[in-house]
XYZ file of C-alpha atoms in Angstrom:
420
model
C 16.057 9.611 11.640
C 15.098 12.008 14.420
C 11.943 13.977 13.602
C 12.123 17.761 13.859
C 9.257 19.882 15.101
C 6.985 20.781 12.205
C 4.389 23.527 12.349
C 2.968 22.898 8.884
C -0.804 23.107 8.655
C -1.299 21.462 5.277
C -2.248 17.747 5.056
C 0.634 15.281 4.904
C -1.286 12.238 3.641
C -4.576 11.153 2.134
C -7.492 10.459 4.499
C -6.754 7.089 6.163
C -10.284 5.859 5.476
C -9.368 5.812 1.777
C -6.992 2.885 2.370
C -9.703 0.901 4.103
C -12.146 1.654 1.313
C -9.645 0.309 -1.232
C -9.863 -3.020 0.587
C -13.617 -2.990 1.213
C -15.023 -1.663 -2.057
C -13.157 -4.243 -4.150
C -14.904 -7.182 -2.514
C -17.467 -8.872 -4.769
C -21.068 -8.218 -3.721
C -20.162 -5.381 -1.348
C -21.982 -2.113 -0.663
C -20.295 0.217 1.805
C -22.481 2.172 4.230
C -20.578 5.224 5.475
C -21.237 6.641 8.944
C -19.769 10.125 8.650
C -20.698 13.689 7.777
C -21.332 15.107 4.312
C -17.751 16.297 3.837
C -16.386 12.779 4.361
C -19.086 11.340 2.089
C -18.181 13.685 -0.762
C -14.427 13.218 -0.561
C -14.428 9.466 0.014
C -16.998 8.855 -2.738
C -14.733 10.743 -5.137
C -11.569 8.777 -4.365
C -13.476 5.473 -4.222
C -14.720 6.014 -7.775
C -11.376 6.995 -9.248
C -8.807 5.122 -7.171
C -10.535 2.144 -5.594
C -13.245 0.249 -7.444
C -15.440 2.693 -9.400
C -18.189 2.087 -6.845
C -20.313 4.547 -4.947
C -20.649 4.432 -1.195
C -23.993 4.879 0.538
C -24.745 6.995 3.594
C -27.919 8.114 5.355
C -29.089 11.383 3.831
C -28.140 14.646 5.598
C -25.855 12.839 7.995
C -24.809 15.990 9.851
C -28.453 16.770 10.724
C -28.957 13.251 12.004
C -25.823 13.414 14.116
C -27.047 16.545 15.886
C -30.586 15.179 16.165
C -29.556 11.912 17.802
C -31.195 9.597 15.254
C -27.976 8.263 13.746
C -28.287 4.596 14.802
C -31.904 4.376 13.638
C -30.988 5.959 10.323
C -28.028 3.618 9.871
C -30.248 0.607 10.511
C -32.774 1.868 7.990
C -30.039 2.442 5.392
C -28.653 -1.056 5.986
C -32.121 -2.520 5.452
C -32.544 -0.550 2.223
C -29.180 -1.776 0.910
C -30.033 -5.368 1.830
C -33.165 -5.333 -0.357
C -30.833 -5.994 -3.290
C -30.300 -9.797 -3.175
C -26.946 -9.471 -4.957
C -25.440 -7.635 -1.947
C -23.574 -10.146 0.224
C -21.608 -7.799 2.473
C -22.377 -4.398 4.037
C -19.369 -2.898 5.839
C -20.463 0.057 7.979
C -17.449 2.380 7.905
C -17.085 4.976 10.669
C -14.588 7.807 10.259
C -13.180 10.418 12.661
C -16.348 12.491 13.134
C -16.596 12.466 16.930
C -20.143 11.126 17.095
C -19.670 8.364 14.504
C -16.286 7.116 15.724
C -17.944 5.771 18.864
C -20.774 3.787 17.256
C -21.681 0.778 19.410
C -21.268 -2.324 17.272
C -23.882 -4.255 19.241
C -26.562 -1.772 18.132
C -26.091 -2.767 14.482
C -27.382 -6.021 12.968
C -24.872 -8.751 12.093
C -26.877 -9.786 9.067
C -29.490 -8.112 6.837
C -31.174 -10.013 4.009
C -28.454 -12.009 2.242
C -25.720 -9.706 3.509
C -23.245 -9.917 6.363
C -22.990 -6.605 8.253
C -19.712 -5.537 9.881
C -18.600 -2.299 11.560
C -15.151 -1.180 10.372
C -13.674 1.707 12.351
C -11.323 3.954 10.331
C -10.852 7.164 12.392
C -7.948 9.399 11.397
C -7.111 10.215 15.025
C -6.264 6.541 15.578
C -4.931 5.489 12.159
C -2.163 7.723 10.855
C -1.995 6.761 7.186
C -4.046 5.129 4.463
C -1.778 2.056 4.126
C -2.248 1.330 7.824
C -6.026 1.590 7.298
C -5.695 -1.314 4.833
C -4.284 -3.318 7.720
C -7.198 -2.357 10.000
C -9.767 -3.316 7.340
C -8.070 -6.641 6.549
C -7.702 -7.531 10.232
C -11.359 -6.662 10.947
C -12.533 -8.872 8.075
C -10.231 -11.710 9.060
C -11.333 -11.593 12.703
C -14.988 -11.912 11.683
C -14.757 -14.371 8.787
C -11.456 -16.292 9.127
C -11.987 -20.044 9.652
C -9.276 -20.268 12.301
C -10.936 -23.151 14.145
C -10.976 -25.398 11.077
C -8.182 -27.887 10.232
C -5.255 -26.301 8.394
C -4.800 -26.972 4.696
C -1.406 -28.604 4.076
C 1.236 -26.559 2.247
C -1.067 -23.527 2.183
C 0.061 -19.901 2.201
C -1.476 -16.452 2.600
C 0.260 -13.731 0.578
C -0.489 -10.476 2.419
C -0.188 -7.197 0.533
C -1.960 -5.186 -2.155
C 0.113 -5.880 -5.274
C 0.080 -5.415 -9.027
C -1.939 -8.167 -10.822
C 1.057 -9.440 -12.818
C 3.009 -9.816 -9.573
C 0.211 -11.955 -8.150
C 0.331 -14.223 -11.212
C 4.122 -14.540 -11.052
C 4.075 -15.289 -7.328
C 1.453 -17.985 -7.880
C 3.494 -19.635 -10.634
C 6.714 -19.692 -8.608
C 5.015 -20.916 -5.431
C 3.484 -23.764 -7.423
C 6.958 -24.699 -8.698
C 8.286 -25.138 -5.150
C 5.314 -27.241 -4.032
C 2.863 -24.797 -2.415
C -0.582 -26.344 -2.911
C -2.903 -23.481 -1.887
C -2.402 -19.710 -2.076
C -4.750 -16.997 -0.804
C -3.982 -13.348 -1.530
C -5.130 -10.694 0.943
C -6.636 -8.116 0.764
C -8.977 -10.361 -1.223
C -11.824 -9.731 -3.642
C -14.131 -12.332 -2.064
C -15.248 -12.972 1.501
C -14.233 -16.583 0.915
C -10.607 -15.394 0.691
C -10.790 -14.344 4.346
C -12.467 -17.615 5.313
C -9.752 -19.655 3.562
C -6.963 -17.489 4.992
C -7.834 -18.720 8.477
C -6.915 -22.283 7.448
C -3.457 -21.454 6.053
C -0.221 -22.808 7.514
C 1.828 -19.685 6.888
C 1.562 -16.035 5.853
C 4.076 -14.186 3.659
C 3.836 -10.487 4.569
C 4.929 -8.386 1.592
C 4.434 -4.968 3.222
C 5.576 -4.017 6.726
C 2.472 -2.096 7.867
C 0.158 -5.122 8.277
C 0.871 -5.355 11.993
C -2.688 -5.968 13.268
C -3.341 -8.638 10.645
C -0.049 -10.375 11.439
C -0.812 -10.289 15.171
C -4.121 -12.035 14.467
C -2.406 -14.743 12.414
C 0.211 -15.250 15.124
C -2.488 -15.619 17.788
C -3.815 -18.594 15.829
C -0.437 -20.249 15.265
C 0.091 -19.223 11.631
C 3.792 -18.965 10.722
C 4.897 -15.505 9.565
C 7.375 -14.913 6.726
C 8.733 -11.399 6.214
C 10.467 -9.755 3.281
C 9.592 -9.857 -0.395
C 11.093 -10.992 -3.710
C 12.578 -7.657 -4.834
C 16.197 -7.795 -5.986
C 18.395 -10.857 -6.485
C 19.396 -11.555 -2.885
C 15.968 -10.958 -1.336
C 14.250 -13.055 -4.016
C 16.297 -16.161 -3.189
C 15.890 -15.635 0.554
C 12.114 -15.183 0.256
C 11.684 -18.437 -1.666
C 13.853 -20.318 0.843
C 11.936 -18.903 3.813
C 8.614 -20.061 2.366
C 10.040 -23.508 1.697
C 11.262 -23.780 5.292
C 7.974 -22.523 6.782
C 5.905 -25.061 4.833
C 8.474 -27.883 5.065
C 8.702 -28.208 1.283
C 11.233 -30.301 -0.619
C 14.512 -28.470 0.035
C 16.169 -29.462 -3.252
C 13.247 -28.194 -5.328
C 13.086 -24.982 -3.295
C 16.805 -24.315 -3.656
C 16.736 -24.939 -7.407
C 13.921 -22.398 -7.892
C 15.555 -19.909 -5.504
C 18.806 -19.996 -7.482
C 17.004 -19.870 -10.835
C 14.884 -16.832 -9.932
C 17.783 -15.044 -8.274
C 19.908 -15.538 -11.385
C 17.120 -14.121 -13.568
C 17.136 -10.958 -11.461
C 20.926 -10.727 -11.696
C 20.672 -10.933 -15.483
C 18.291 -7.969 -15.432
C 20.609 -6.052 -13.121
C 23.445 -6.817 -15.526
C 21.497 -5.288 -18.418
C 21.285 -2.045 -16.438
C 24.864 -2.182 -15.227
C 25.605 1.271 -16.603
C 23.010 2.958 -14.402
C 24.369 5.757 -12.259
C 22.812 8.678 -10.471
C 21.469 9.964 -7.185
C 17.822 9.143 -6.443
C 15.481 10.150 -3.619
C 12.499 7.889 -2.870
C 9.711 9.520 -0.842
C 6.257 7.947 -0.815
C 3.251 7.313 1.402
C 2.353 3.796 0.225
C 4.380 2.040 2.930
C 6.304 -0.180 0.471
C 9.119 2.248 -0.332
C 12.092 0.574 1.347
C 12.148 -2.641 -0.733
C 12.142 -0.455 -3.857
C 15.186 1.367 -2.498
C 16.904 -2.009 -2.007
C 16.432 -2.753 -5.704
C 17.844 0.622 -6.759
C 20.870 0.157 -4.506
C 21.411 -3.349 -5.865
C 21.386 -1.855 -9.373
C 24.250 0.465 -8.414
C 22.299 3.686 -7.920
C 22.941 6.058 -5.030
C 19.928 6.538 -2.733
C 21.048 8.861 0.072
C 17.517 9.495 1.423
C 14.252 7.589 1.575
C 11.055 8.425 3.427
C 7.728 6.809 4.178
C 4.508 7.779 5.921
C 4.399 4.653 8.101
C 6.235 4.063 11.364
C 9.302 1.880 11.762
C 8.083 -1.693 12.271
C 9.477 -5.085 13.224
C 8.284 -6.444 9.871
C 10.400 -3.861 8.034
C 13.502 -4.208 10.185
C 15.493 -6.239 7.655
C 15.055 -3.539 4.999
C 15.976 -0.875 7.556
C 19.160 -2.700 8.509
C 20.313 -3.236 4.909
C 19.517 0.313 3.772
C 21.188 1.885 6.797
C 24.283 -0.252 6.242
C 24.427 0.935 2.615
C 24.209 4.598 3.622
C 20.541 5.497 3.064
C 19.056 7.962 5.538
C 15.525 6.738 6.350
C 12.756 9.058 7.540
C 9.626 7.450 9.017
C 6.358 9.307 9.626
C 7.771 11.902 7.304
C 6.517 15.384 6.597
C 6.618 17.002 3.180
C 9.056 19.511 4.690
C 11.493 16.673 5.493
C 11.459 15.595 1.854
C 11.837 19.137 0.529
C 14.822 19.729 2.789
C 16.413 16.505 1.488
C 15.961 17.618 -2.134
C 17.674 20.952 -1.451
C 20.450 19.373 0.600
C 21.221 16.335 -1.547
C 20.567 17.690 -5.071
C 19.365 14.379 -6.585
C 19.218 13.531 -10.278
C 15.762 11.997 -9.833
C 12.961 12.223 -7.267
C 10.362 9.470 -6.949
C 7.894 11.092 -4.594
C 4.492 12.532 -3.838
C 2.856 15.048 -6.188
C 3.777 17.980 -3.934
C 7.415 16.923 -3.749
C 7.546 16.286 -7.490
C 6.384 19.837 -8.178
C 9.002 21.166 -5.770
C 11.727 19.163 -7.547
C 10.650 20.101 -11.074
C 10.728 23.790 -10.163
C 14.422 23.217 -9.500
C 15.033 21.442 -12.791
C 15.161 17.971 -11.226
C 13.520 14.990 -12.914
C 10.609 13.791 -10.769
C 7.740 11.271 -10.978
C 4.787 10.344 -8.781
C 5.552 7.238 -6.699
C 2.021 5.814 -6.590
C 1.259 6.017 -10.312
C 4.710 4.952 -11.483
C 5.955 2.441 -8.904
C 2.848 0.945 -7.296
C 1.159 0.705 -10.699
C 3.701 -1.685 -12.218
C 5.211 -5.065 -11.279
C 7.910 -4.956 -8.592
C 8.767 -8.576 -7.855
C 11.221 -11.070 -9.342
C 12.982 -10.411 -12.670
C 9.860 -8.981 -14.315
C 9.554 -6.316 -11.641
C 13.247 -5.465 -11.722
C 13.103 -4.970 -15.506
C 9.971 -2.797 -15.289
C 11.286 -0.508 -12.541
C 14.878 -0.202 -13.759
C 13.779 0.354 -17.349
C 11.699 3.321 -16.263
C 14.468 4.680 -14.001
C 17.001 4.365 -16.814
C 14.844 6.384 -19.197
C 14.296 9.128 -16.607
C 17.962 9.438 -15.720
C 18.961 9.512 -19.381
C 16.484 12.338 -19.945
C 17.263 14.361 -16.818
C 18.811 17.228 -18.793
C 15.435 17.983 -20.358
C 14.090 18.943 -16.917
C 16.967 21.388 -16.444
C 16.359 22.790 -19.911
C 12.675 23.328 -19.105
C 13.585 25.188 -15.917
C 15.977 27.433 -17.839
C 13.314 28.076 -20.462
C 10.647 29.111 -17.967
C 12.938 31.096 -15.670
C 15.429 32.539 -18.168
C 15.267 35.065 -21.018
C 12.699 33.766 -23.501
C 12.846 36.763 -25.915
C 14.526 34.732 -28.613
C 12.583 36.089 -31.590
C 14.277 38.835 -33.631
C 11.970 41.861 -34.094
C 10.931 42.501 -37.730
């Protein structure tokens, strides 16, 4: 979709550094040291507590004074040393944001180790990284470059699963991969530094989300086979299992049997929701929106418009091709104004979008839910994911009239009581 000029001044996405902090703060034995000003420290501490790992981040006191006074590197070193006094801390990522003075920190001026902890500079400036999902890619690639055991012998029949996913999805993926003969699975972004070490010894990498470009480039440089797509919907589920089997040279008969079995399970779920009908708009900033649209289309729903905050990528080209063929207009690097215009123009029955778009839709009597809390916070893959997503969509579409009734109540004549 061609982007129109947009003069909006309001933010279009969360701070990109938040995505990197989701990856970094969840690692066991980590303590983030933030090189930024006080505004960044306040905002990123808040979202790290409530959306990442319920952990604080540490920064030298009065950072803005230190920046202007020229003592920033000395103060960072001192803060790193103070953090490292705790023997339980194994990893100190020094995160620099888009404050001009901190974005250019020289990595060689920081220690590589302090106490028991590895120290690593992770650059997450907003002027270079457009969205928070892409910051996850930068963080994962930085960790992998430092810790990945790429020079070690590869583990046979080993796979990296790349993408931040719901815990039940991770369990299901592990079970199915074991059934087809995969002997070792590492999930990234991982919760242990050892995950990044082990990932460097894998034979192949299954990339579940299309924005992990830097991480994929690093794997390719070291000869790791790359598998795109994901097991969402009946057709894609079978293809994903077959692709992994081919990449790892697994027993083809066993792989095909599991591929057909899992695909049929998804079709059974789709059959249970065969009566679904309605027009849905999907507009998120997580970067995993297009596979969700594929599932909705496979279930028989109409999805005339979908948008995402990330750019069009080679890793997402298969989804783009299928959605375009089925009539979905796709907007990359979207603005809120693009989504609002689509709501007005297309008059959907349901919007799955950002909080701002949801409010806009509800004001017009359209059923709407927040993408992140309702899609990313539930299983998406295989039959379990299809049942979870389509069950929720079914309930919302069946209750869409209540949203119109609420609009009429709040905008219409509410003097229904008869005077005494």
